Amino acid sequence: MSDLQIGLIALGVLLILLVLGFNWWQDRRVRRKMQTHFPASEQDPLLGAGLGAGAGAPAPSRREPGMGGESAAHLPAEPAAAPGSDADDAEEPDPATEVVIEVHFSEPARGADLLPYMQSLRHVGRKPMRVFATTDQGRHRARLHAAESYGAMQLAVLLANRSGPLTAIEWSQAWARAQDLAERFDATIEGPDQQAVLEQAARLDDTCAALDTQVGLTLLLHQAQPAAEVLNIARDAGFAAEGNRLLWPAEDGAIRFTLSRADGAAFDAGMGGIERLYLLLDVPCAPADPRAFGRMVDVGRDLAARLRADLVDDQGKPLADGAEKVIDERLQVLFGQLEQAGLPAGSARAQRVFA
């Protein structure tokens, strides 16, 4: 090998090391900037290196809802400050489950001009986005008001949900929307490196997949009954309607479990009869309860008596005596694991990622 070849090889190695060093420095600089906006909390397991109980372990395949589709997040509304108020809104981006793109306007932008653009900032692919803003007076807003002007905005993109982790395409779409916003309103944008985002999304998805559990029961009606009659009986039993399903609410309004038709249709859709109903306990999205499953069994048995139906498990077998107690004991372990992972059952954070 000639001296020229050796020299070229050495030069190539040096250039590669310089590129790797520059990328490391750039990633470190961006992370430091983001941490100034969202300092890590020592009390939040999801913000730690291990990402909760599921980190480092082999990730099982994500278990999708077994009884009628994904459950929608039922998030309580945070109180919002009135337009022009000196108070800050309480709701903020969640750095443990969302990645934030910062938008800084060269001149304050009017809320009335920004609001028509908000429709395009609700989703990227199958991941929801939340929009936050800082007024020209330095007040934090969880929603924009036409009468205010804003010096900056934050676009918070969910890192993972039941559709899987945030993908490179979804992140690129979010970045493209931020760039479009910046071009329209003369702004600059800042955000973390794509690879760091995708790695964080994958870790969160692994954690959620390890904890995602749903428990179902089936009501087999002895004969088909009109949907309107079934709906009235369910309402009399204590269910409340929401979209195509019925909800069993807790005292604070949170959803304990749901009731849906086997065909997924709304209870007031069509004239055909109903022969099968599904009860579903979405464990991460329901409030922690020592009798989470037992409570659903009690309601299911009452509903079965009202509808002249048989209550069976998701394998089509009658419930064994004491089965609810055994399952509730297992669910208490899962509730504890969710808490340790920084995803308390029924919390707004859990409902975002388990949707």
mmCIF file of C-alpha atoms in Angstrom:
data_model
loop_
_atom_site.group_PDB
_atom_site.id
_atom_site.type_symbol
_atom_site.label_atom_id
_atom_site.label_comp_id
_atom_site.label_asym_id
_atom_site.label_seq_id
_atom_site.Cartn_x
_atom_site.Cartn_y
_atom_site.Cartn_z
ATOM 1 C CA MET A 1 0.000 0.000 0.000
ATOM 2 C CA SER A 2 1.476 3.371 -1.025
ATOM 3 C CA ASP A 3 1.977 6.383 1.238
ATOM 4 C CA LEU A 4 -0.733 8.210 -0.735
ATOM 5 C CA GLN A 5 -3.313 5.461 -0.046
ATOM 6 C CA ILE A 6 -2.424 5.392 3.640
ATOM 7 C CA GLY A 7 -2.712 9.168 3.797
ATOM 8 C CA LEU A 8 -6.136 9.144 2.107
ATOM 9 C CA ILE A 9 -7.400 6.452 4.493
ATOM 10 C CA ALA A 10 -6.154 8.443 7.488
ATOM 11 C CA LEU A 11 -7.799 11.597 6.123
ATOM 12 C CA GLY A 12 -11.097 9.723 5.617
ATOM 13 C CA VAL A 13 -11.047 8.386 9.186
ATOM 14 C CA LEU A 14 -10.333 11.885 10.508
ATOM 15 C CA LEU A 15 -13.254 13.363 8.553
ATOM 16 C CA ILE A 16 -15.618 10.674 9.890
ATOM 17 C CA LEU A 17 -14.504 11.396 13.466
ATOM 18 C CA LEU A 18 -15.033 15.116 12.898
ATOM 19 C CA VAL A 19 -18.590 14.533 11.581
ATOM 20 C CA LEU A 20 -19.456 12.245 14.507
ATOM 21 C CA GLY A 21 -18.071 14.779 16.967
ATOM 22 C CA PHE A 22 -20.030 17.604 15.395
ATOM 23 C CA ASN A 23 -23.284 15.562 15.487
ATOM 24 C CA TRP A 24 -22.680 14.713 19.157
ATOM 25 C CA TRP A 25 -22.041 18.363 19.998
ATOM 26 C CA GLN A 26 -25.128 19.525 18.069
ATOM 27 C CA ASP A 27 -27.371 16.928 19.748
ATOM 28 C CA ARG A 28 -26.024 17.899 23.177
ATOM 29 C CA ARG A 29 -26.634 21.605 22.450
ATOM 30 C CA VAL A 30 -30.252 20.984 21.365
ATOM 31 C CA ARG A 31 -30.947 18.772 24.386
ATOM 32 C CA ARG A 32 -29.582 21.474 26.682
ATOM 33 C CA LYS A 33 -31.888 24.049 25.076
ATOM 34 C CA MET A 34 -34.933 21.818 25.459
ATOM 35 C CA GLN A 35 -34.075 21.076 29.082
ATOM 36 C CA THR A 36 -34.063 24.787 29.864
ATOM 37 C CA HIS A 37 -37.706 24.850 28.766
ATOM 38 C CA PHE A 38 -38.672 21.529 30.415
ATOM 39 C CA PRO A 39 -36.407 20.629 33.338
ATOM 40 C CA ALA A 40 -36.485 16.967 34.288
ATOM 41 C CA SER A 41 -38.300 16.015 37.456
ATOM 42 C CA GLU A 42 -36.610 13.531 39.754
ATOM 43 C CA GLN A 43 -40.058 12.322 40.802
ATOM 44 C CA ASP A 44 -41.191 11.363 37.293
ATOM 45 C CA PRO A 45 -40.040 7.846 36.334
ATOM 46 C CA LEU A 46 -40.704 8.471 32.646
ATOM 47 C CA LEU A 47 -38.122 11.259 32.650
ATOM 48 C CA GLY A 48 -35.424 8.980 34.060
ATOM 49 C CA ALA A 49 -32.928 6.964 32.101
ATOM 50 C CA GLY A 50 -34.810 3.713 32.563
ATOM 51 C CA LEU A 51 -38.242 4.890 31.426
ATOM 52 C CA GLY A 52 -40.008 2.959 34.147
ATOM 53 C CA ALA A 53 -40.498 -0.723 34.746
ATOM 54 C CA GLY A 54 -40.630 -1.697 31.086
ATOM 55 C CA ALA A 55 -37.243 -0.301 30.038
ATOM 56 C CA GLY A 56 -34.482 -2.717 29.218
ATOM 57 C CA ALA A 57 -36.806 -5.717 29.038
ATOM 58 C CA PRO A 58 -37.912 -7.388 25.810
ATOM 59 C CA ALA A 59 -41.021 -5.591 24.596
ATOM 60 C CA PRO A 60 -44.052 -7.806 24.044
ATOM 61 C CA SER A 61 -46.281 -7.097 21.078
ATOM 62 C CA ARG A 62 -48.818 -4.348 21.739
ATOM 63 C CA ARG A 63 -52.135 -5.786 22.836
ATOM 64 C CA GLU A 64 -54.918 -4.007 21.012
ATOM 65 C CA PRO A 65 -58.432 -3.794 22.491
ATOM 66 C CA GLY A 66 -59.982 -7.210 22.257
ATOM 67 C CA MET A 67 -63.630 -6.211 22.485
ATOM 68 C CA GLY A 68 -64.502 -3.530 20.030
ATOM 69 C CA GLY A 69 -61.687 -1.179 19.050
ATOM 70 C CA GLU A 70 -59.483 1.380 20.711
ATOM 71 C CA SER A 71 -60.767 3.332 23.655
ATOM 72 C CA ALA A 72 -60.709 7.095 23.253
ATOM 73 C CA ALA A 73 -59.032 9.284 25.831
ATOM 74 C CA HIS A 74 -61.511 10.900 28.193
ATOM 75 C CA LEU A 75 -59.410 13.774 29.434
ATOM 76 C CA PRO A 76 -60.775 16.225 32.009
ATOM 77 C CA ALA A 77 -60.585 19.826 30.850
ATOM 78 C CA GLU A 78 -57.989 21.940 32.621
ATOM 79 C CA PRO A 79 -59.170 25.378 33.776
ATOM 80 C CA ALA A 80 -58.068 28.048 31.305
ATOM 81 C CA ALA A 81 -57.299 31.674 32.056
ATOM 82 C CA ALA A 82 -59.568 34.290 30.524
ATOM 83 C CA PRO A 83 -58.230 36.213 27.510
ATOM 84 C CA GLY A 84 -55.979 39.050 28.659
ATOM 85 C CA SER A 85 -55.659 37.582 32.160
ATOM 86 C CA ASP A 86 -52.382 37.842 34.077
ATOM 87 C CA ALA A 87 -52.820 34.213 35.187
ATOM 88 C CA ASP A 88 -51.133 31.331 33.365
ATOM 89 C CA ASP A 89 -53.063 28.307 32.107
ATOM 90 C CA ALA A 90 -52.336 25.187 34.175
ATOM 91 C CA GLU A 91 -52.042 22.713 31.286
ATOM 92 C CA GLU A 92 -48.511 22.384 29.856
ATOM 93 C CA PRO A 93 -46.605 20.141 27.437
ATOM 94 C CA ASP A 94 -45.530 16.834 28.974
ATOM 95 C CA PRO A 95 -41.817 16.246 28.196
ATOM 96 C CA ALA A 96 -42.142 12.597 29.245
ATOM 97 C CA THR A 97 -44.686 11.752 26.537
ATOM 98 C CA GLU A 98 -44.499 14.633 24.053
ATOM 99 C CA VAL A 99 -41.784 16.206 21.929
ATOM 100 C CA VAL A 100 -41.935 19.983 21.530
ATOM 101 C CA ILE A 101 -41.141 22.194 18.560
ATOM 102 C CA GLU A 102 -40.621 25.822 19.585
ATOM 103 C CA VAL A 103 -41.872 28.596 17.285
ATOM 104 C CA HIS A 104 -40.631 32.150 17.978
ATOM 105 C CA PHE A 105 -42.271 35.052 16.125
ATOM 106 C CA SER A 106 -40.138 38.029 15.070
ATOM 107 C CA GLU A 107 -43.137 40.252 15.897
ATOM 108 C CA PRO A 108 -46.157 39.316 18.078
ATOM 109 C CA ALA A 109 -48.743 37.410 16.024
ATOM 110 C CA ARG A 110 -52.429 38.082 16.547
ATOM 111 C CA GLY A 111 -54.509 35.203 17.825
ATOM 112 C CA ALA A 112 -57.210 36.043 15.288
ATOM 113 C CA ASP A 113 -54.673 35.417 12.501
ATOM 114 C CA LEU A 114 -53.301 32.223 14.059
ATOM 115 C CA LEU A 115 -56.593 30.522 14.912
ATOM 116 C CA PRO A 116 -57.580 29.584 11.319
ATOM 117 C CA TYR A 117 -54.274 27.685 11.050
ATOM 118 C CA MET A 118 -54.883 25.586 14.173
ATOM 119 C CA GLN A 119 -56.919 22.931 12.338
ATOM 120 C CA SER A 120 -53.756 21.747 10.574
ATOM 121 C CA LEU A 121 -51.952 21.352 13.918
ATOM 122 C CA ARG A 122 -54.217 18.790 15.548
ATOM 123 C CA HIS A 123 -52.686 15.571 14.206
ATOM 124 C CA VAL A 124 -49.702 14.247 12.309
ATOM 125 C CA GLY A 125 -50.421 10.775 11.018
ATOM 126 C CA ARG A 126 -51.928 8.900 13.961
ATOM 127 C CA LYS A 127 -50.392 11.099 16.651
ATOM 128 C CA PRO A 128 -52.252 14.053 18.179
ATOM 129 C CA MET A 129 -50.598 17.431 18.580
ATOM 130 C CA ARG A 130 -51.297 19.997 21.260
ATOM 131 C CA VAL A 131 -50.644 23.689 20.772
ATOM 132 C CA PHE A 132 -49.465 25.996 23.552
ATOM 133 C CA ALA A 133 -48.474 29.630 23.333
ATOM 134 C CA THR A 134 -46.808 32.498 25.184
ATOM 135 C CA THR A 135 -48.473 35.896 24.949
ATOM 136 C CA ASP A 136 -46.560 39.068 24.170
ATOM 137 C CA GLN A 137 -46.942 39.777 27.915
ATOM 138 C CA GLY A 138 -45.230 36.507 28.848
ATOM 139 C CA ARG A 139 -48.346 34.591 29.933
ATOM 140 C CA HIS A 140 -48.622 30.842 29.207
ATOM 141 C CA ARG A 141 -51.697 29.682 27.270
ATOM 142 C CA ALA A 142 -53.019 26.174 26.670
ATOM 143 C CA ARG A 143 -55.336 27.541 23.976
ATOM 144 C CA LEU A 144 -55.249 30.572 21.744
ATOM 145 C CA HIS A 145 -57.621 33.539 21.979
ATOM 146 C CA ALA A 146 -58.476 35.849 19.112
ATOM 147 C CA ALA A 147 -58.090 38.964 21.262
ATOM 148 C CA GLU A 148 -54.509 38.184 22.378
ATOM 149 C CA SER A 149 -51.144 38.420 20.612
ATOM 150 C CA TYR A 150 -48.405 35.833 20.952
ATOM 151 C CA GLY A 151 -44.641 35.954 20.906
ATOM 152 C CA ALA A 152 -44.079 32.193 20.756
ATOM 153 C CA MET A 153 -45.853 28.858 20.320
ATOM 154 C CA GLN A 154 -45.051 25.302 21.332
ATOM 155 C CA LEU A 155 -46.199 22.354 19.200
ATOM 156 C CA ALA A 156 -46.323 19.250 21.415
ATOM 157 C CA VAL A 157 -46.400 15.973 19.460
ATOM 158 C CA LEU A 158 -47.299 12.725 21.255
ATOM 159 C CA LEU A 159 -44.370 10.283 21.234
ATOM 160 C CA ALA A 160 -46.389 7.053 21.365
ATOM 161 C CA ASN A 161 -49.913 5.671 21.574
ATOM 162 C CA ARG A 162 -51.642 2.438 20.632
ATOM 163 C CA SER A 163 -50.781 3.007 16.987
ATOM 164 C CA GLY A 164 -47.111 2.607 17.985
ATOM 165 C CA PRO A 165 -44.190 5.008 18.445
ATOM 166 C CA LEU A 166 -43.886 8.302 16.604
ATOM 167 C CA THR A 167 -42.459 7.516 13.175
ATOM 168 C CA ALA A 168 -39.916 9.402 11.101
ATOM 169 C CA ILE A 169 -42.684 10.308 8.649
ATOM 170 C CA GLU A 170 -44.930 11.670 11.408
ATOM 171 C CA TRP A 171 -42.052 13.680 12.890
ATOM 172 C CA SER A 172 -41.217 15.047 9.431
ATOM 173 C CA GLN A 173 -44.851 16.068 8.971
ATOM 174 C CA ALA A 174 -44.828 17.888 12.320
ATOM 175 C CA TRP A 175 -41.589 19.670 11.398
ATOM 176 C CA ALA A 176 -42.992 20.617 7.967
ATOM 177 C CA ARG A 177 -46.102 22.118 9.595
ATOM 178 C CA ALA A 178 -43.931 24.100 11.981
ATOM 179 C CA GLN A 179 -41.855 25.371 9.054
ATOM 180 C CA ASP A 180 -44.990 26.362 7.176
ATOM 181 C CA LEU A 181 -46.241 28.230 10.249
ATOM 182 C CA ALA A 182 -42.873 29.984 10.532
ATOM 183 C CA GLU A 183 -42.971 31.050 6.879
ATOM 184 C CA ARG A 184 -46.519 32.379 7.152
ATOM 185 C CA PHE A 185 -45.873 34.408 10.314
ATOM 186 C CA ASP A 186 -42.149 35.272 10.037
ATOM 187 C CA ALA A 187 -40.886 33.025 12.816
ATOM 188 C CA THR A 188 -37.978 30.736 13.653
ATOM 189 C CA ILE A 189 -38.312 27.163 14.881
ATOM 190 C CA GLU A 190 -36.254 24.974 17.207
ATOM 191 C CA GLY A 191 -36.541 21.323 18.069
ATOM 192 C CA PRO A 192 -34.559 18.211 18.995
ATOM 193 C CA ASP A 193 -32.693 15.974 16.569
ATOM 194 C CA GLN A 194 -34.883 13.425 14.768
ATOM 195 C CA GLN A 195 -32.861 10.415 15.916
ATOM 196 C CA ALA A 196 -33.151 11.456 19.566
ATOM 197 C CA VAL A 197 -36.910 11.901 19.114
ATOM 198 C CA LEU A 198 -37.375 8.476 17.527
ATOM 199 C CA GLU A 199 -35.306 6.778 20.230
ATOM 200 C CA GLN A 200 -37.349 8.416 22.991
ATOM 201 C CA ALA A 201 -40.564 7.410 21.199
ATOM 202 C CA ALA A 202 -39.404 3.796 20.950
ATOM 203 C CA ARG A 203 -38.532 3.648 24.661
ATOM 204 C CA LEU A 204 -41.926 5.060 25.650
ATOM 205 C CA ASP A 205 -43.696 2.611 23.338
ATOM 206 C CA ASP A 206 -41.791 -0.329 24.861
ATOM 207 C CA THR A 207 -42.838 0.774 28.346
ATOM 208 C CA CYS A 208 -46.484 1.183 27.356
ATOM 209 C CA ALA A 209 -46.605 -2.128 25.475
ATOM 210 C CA ALA A 210 -45.409 -3.968 28.578
ATOM 211 C CA LEU A 211 -48.247 -2.469 30.645
ATOM 212 C CA ASP A 212 -51.129 -2.348 28.157
ATOM 213 C CA THR A 213 -53.903 -4.628 29.429
ATOM 214 C CA GLN A 214 -57.627 -4.837 28.769
ATOM 215 C CA VAL A 215 -60.145 -7.245 30.253
ATOM 216 C CA GLY A 216 -63.446 -8.082 28.582
ATOM 217 C CA LEU A 217 -66.746 -9.810 29.256
ATOM 218 C CA THR A 218 -69.488 -10.782 26.812
ATOM 219 C CA LEU A 219 -73.253 -10.666 27.195
ATOM 220 C CA LEU A 220 -74.999 -13.309 25.046
ATOM 221 C CA LEU A 221 -78.673 -12.395 24.753
ATOM 222 C CA HIS A 222 -81.069 -15.351 24.606
ATOM 223 C CA GLN A 223 -82.807 -13.706 21.668
ATOM 224 C CA ALA A 224 -82.233 -10.577 19.616
ATOM 225 C CA GLN A 225 -83.668 -7.449 21.210
ATOM 226 C CA PRO A 226 -84.329 -4.037 19.618
ATOM 227 C CA ALA A 227 -81.395 -1.667 19.986
ATOM 228 C CA ALA A 228 -83.597 1.062 21.436
ATOM 229 C CA GLU A 229 -84.821 -1.312 24.154
ATOM 230 C CA VAL A 230 -81.272 -2.408 25.001
ATOM 231 C CA LEU A 231 -80.183 1.229 25.166
ATOM 232 C CA ASN A 232 -82.995 2.155 27.565
ATOM 233 C CA ILE A 233 -82.263 -0.825 29.826
ATOM 234 C CA ALA A 234 -78.537 0.009 29.920
ATOM 235 C CA ARG A 235 -79.286 3.633 30.778
ATOM 236 C CA ASP A 236 -81.646 2.561 33.544
ATOM 237 C CA ALA A 237 -78.849 0.354 34.902
ATOM 238 C CA GLY A 238 -76.525 3.391 35.141
ATOM 239 C CA PHE A 239 -74.675 3.645 31.812
ATOM 240 C CA ALA A 240 -74.179 6.961 30.010
ATOM 241 C CA ALA A 241 -73.930 7.331 26.228
ATOM 242 C CA GLU A 242 -70.797 8.538 24.418
ATOM 243 C CA GLY A 243 -70.510 8.026 20.678
ATOM 244 C CA ASN A 244 -70.979 4.390 19.702
ATOM 245 C CA ARG A 245 -70.514 3.069 23.220
ATOM 246 C CA LEU A 246 -71.913 3.414 26.728
ATOM 247 C CA LEU A 247 -69.819 4.374 29.741
ATOM 248 C CA TRP A 248 -69.946 3.359 33.386
ATOM 249 C CA PRO A 249 -68.714 6.470 35.224
ATOM 250 C CA ALA A 250 -66.898 6.724 38.525
ATOM 251 C CA GLU A 251 -67.940 9.287 41.128
ATOM 252 C CA ASP A 252 -65.596 11.899 39.618
ATOM 253 C CA GLY A 253 -66.808 11.257 36.075
ATOM 254 C CA ALA A 254 -63.856 9.084 35.004
ATOM 255 C CA ILE A 255 -64.672 6.016 32.879
ATOM 256 C CA ARG A 256 -64.482 2.714 34.757
ATOM 257 C CA PHE A 257 -65.496 0.476 31.831
ATOM 258 C CA THR A 258 -67.567 0.550 28.646
ATOM 259 C CA LEU A 259 -70.403 -1.327 26.948
ATOM 260 C CA SER A 260 -70.558 -1.683 23.175
ATOM 261 C CA ARG A 261 -72.380 -3.602 20.457
ATOM 262 C CA ALA A 262 -70.585 -6.551 18.884
ATOM 263 C CA ASP A 263 -70.811 -4.914 15.450
ATOM 264 C CA GLY A 264 -69.324 -1.631 16.728
ATOM 265 C CA ALA A 265 -72.361 0.370 15.603
ATOM 266 C CA ALA A 266 -74.078 3.015 17.692
ATOM 267 C CA PHE A 267 -76.931 1.817 19.881
ATOM 268 C CA ASP A 268 -79.368 4.037 18.033
ATOM 269 C CA ALA A 269 -78.190 2.945 14.558
ATOM 270 C CA GLY A 270 -80.400 0.808 12.341
ATOM 271 C CA MET A 271 -83.495 -1.236 13.091
ATOM 272 C CA GLY A 272 -81.876 -4.645 13.608
ATOM 273 C CA GLY A 273 -81.814 -6.481 16.901
ATOM 274 C CA ILE A 274 -78.845 -6.960 19.239
ATOM 275 C CA GLU A 275 -77.689 -10.446 20.214
ATOM 276 C CA ARG A 276 -74.261 -9.756 21.721
ATOM 277 C CA LEU A 277 -72.718 -6.996 23.850
ATOM 278 C CA TYR A 278 -69.177 -6.413 25.067
ATOM 279 C CA LEU A 279 -68.054 -5.026 28.416
ATOM 280 C CA LEU A 280 -64.473 -3.737 28.382
ATOM 281 C CA LEU A 281 -62.192 -2.650 31.232
ATOM 282 C CA ASP A 282 -59.310 -0.624 29.721
ATOM 283 C CA VAL A 283 -56.952 -0.951 32.676
ATOM 284 C CA PRO A 284 -54.448 1.902 32.041
ATOM 285 C CA CYS A 285 -57.250 4.354 31.211
ATOM 286 C CA ALA A 286 -59.535 3.438 34.130
ATOM 287 C CA PRO A 287 -59.022 4.799 37.655
ATOM 288 C CA ALA A 288 -57.187 2.430 40.001
ATOM 289 C CA ASP A 289 -59.762 0.456 41.973
ATOM 290 C CA PRO A 290 -59.377 -2.560 44.322
ATOM 291 C CA ARG A 291 -62.488 -4.036 42.669
ATOM 292 C CA ALA A 292 -61.979 -2.800 39.110
ATOM 293 C CA PHE A 293 -62.913 -6.142 37.528
ATOM 294 C CA GLY A 294 -65.281 -7.252 40.285
ATOM 295 C CA ARG A 295 -67.278 -4.045 39.852
ATOM 296 C CA MET A 296 -67.646 -4.730 36.117
ATOM 297 C CA VAL A 297 -68.739 -8.302 36.879
ATOM 298 C CA ASP A 298 -71.419 -7.033 39.307
ATOM 299 C CA VAL A 299 -72.783 -4.604 36.706
ATOM 300 C CA GLY A 300 -72.567 -7.275 34.001
ATOM 301 C CA ARG A 301 -74.587 -9.743 36.042
ATOM 302 C CA ASP A 302 -77.234 -7.126 36.773
ATOM 303 C CA LEU A 303 -77.407 -6.202 33.098
ATOM 304 C CA ALA A 304 -77.589 -9.885 32.110
ATOM 305 C CA ALA A 305 -80.625 -10.344 34.365
ATOM 306 C CA ARG A 306 -82.322 -7.269 32.893
ATOM 307 C CA LEU A 307 -81.634 -8.329 29.291
ATOM 308 C CA ARG A 308 -82.190 -12.081 29.744
ATOM 309 C CA ALA A 309 -78.608 -12.845 28.756
ATOM 310 C CA ASP A 310 -75.645 -15.004 29.774
ATOM 311 C CA LEU A 311 -72.458 -13.353 31.043
ATOM 312 C CA VAL A 312 -69.297 -15.115 29.809
ATOM 313 C CA ASP A 313 -65.583 -14.321 29.638
ATOM 314 C CA ASP A 314 -63.787 -13.357 26.440
ATOM 315 C CA GLN A 315 -63.294 -17.064 25.686
ATOM 316 C CA GLY A 316 -67.040 -17.666 25.776
ATOM 317 C CA LYS A 317 -66.953 -19.574 29.086
ATOM 318 C CA PRO A 318 -69.040 -18.830 32.189
ATOM 319 C CA LEU A 319 -67.124 -17.055 34.932
ATOM 320 C CA ALA A 320 -65.699 -19.416 37.519
ATOM 321 C CA ASP A 321 -66.526 -18.785 41.172
ATOM 322 C CA GLY A 322 -64.011 -16.387 42.671
ATOM 323 C CA ALA A 323 -62.525 -15.475 39.284
ATOM 324 C CA GLU A 324 -63.138 -11.787 39.838
ATOM 325 C CA LYS A 325 -61.127 -11.818 43.076
ATOM 326 C CA VAL A 326 -58.137 -13.485 41.405
ATOM 327 C CA ILE A 327 -58.192 -11.067 38.476
ATOM 328 C CA ASP A 328 -58.534 -8.042 40.760
ATOM 329 C CA GLU A 329 -55.449 -9.178 42.697
ATOM 330 C CA ARG A 330 -53.499 -9.323 39.434
ATOM 331 C CA LEU A 331 -54.792 -5.911 38.412
ATOM 332 C CA GLN A 332 -53.518 -4.393 41.667
ATOM 333 C CA VAL A 333 -50.010 -5.441 40.635
ATOM 334 C CA LEU A 334 -50.526 -3.785 37.245
ATOM 335 C CA PHE A 335 -51.853 -0.584 38.820
ATOM 336 C CA GLY A 336 -48.691 -0.466 40.922
ATOM 337 C CA GLN A 337 -46.495 -0.999 37.864
ATOM 338 C CA LEU A 338 -48.274 1.799 35.998
ATOM 339 C CA GLU A 339 -47.691 4.102 38.968
ATOM 340 C CA GLN A 340 -44.001 3.188 39.141
ATOM 341 C CA ALA A 341 -43.611 3.778 35.401
ATOM 342 C CA GLY A 342 -44.984 7.311 35.719
ATOM 343 C CA LEU A 343 -48.292 6.382 34.056
ATOM 344 C CA PRO A 344 -50.857 6.282 36.898
ATOM 345 C CA ALA A 345 -54.008 4.461 35.815
ATOM 346 C CA GLY A 346 -56.719 6.865 34.720
ATOM 347 C CA SER A 347 -54.377 9.876 34.626
ATOM 348 C CA ALA A 348 -54.411 12.342 31.730
ATOM 349 C CA ARG A 349 -50.925 11.138 30.757
ATOM 350 C CA ALA A 350 -51.994 7.483 30.684
ATOM 351 C CA GLN A 351 -55.080 8.321 28.663
ATOM 352 C CA ARG A 352 -52.964 10.142 26.094
ATOM 353 C CA VAL A 353 -50.560 7.257 25.433
ATOM 354 C CA PHE A 354 -53.081 4.435 25.825
ATOM 355 C CA ALA A 355 -55.448 5.830 23.187
#
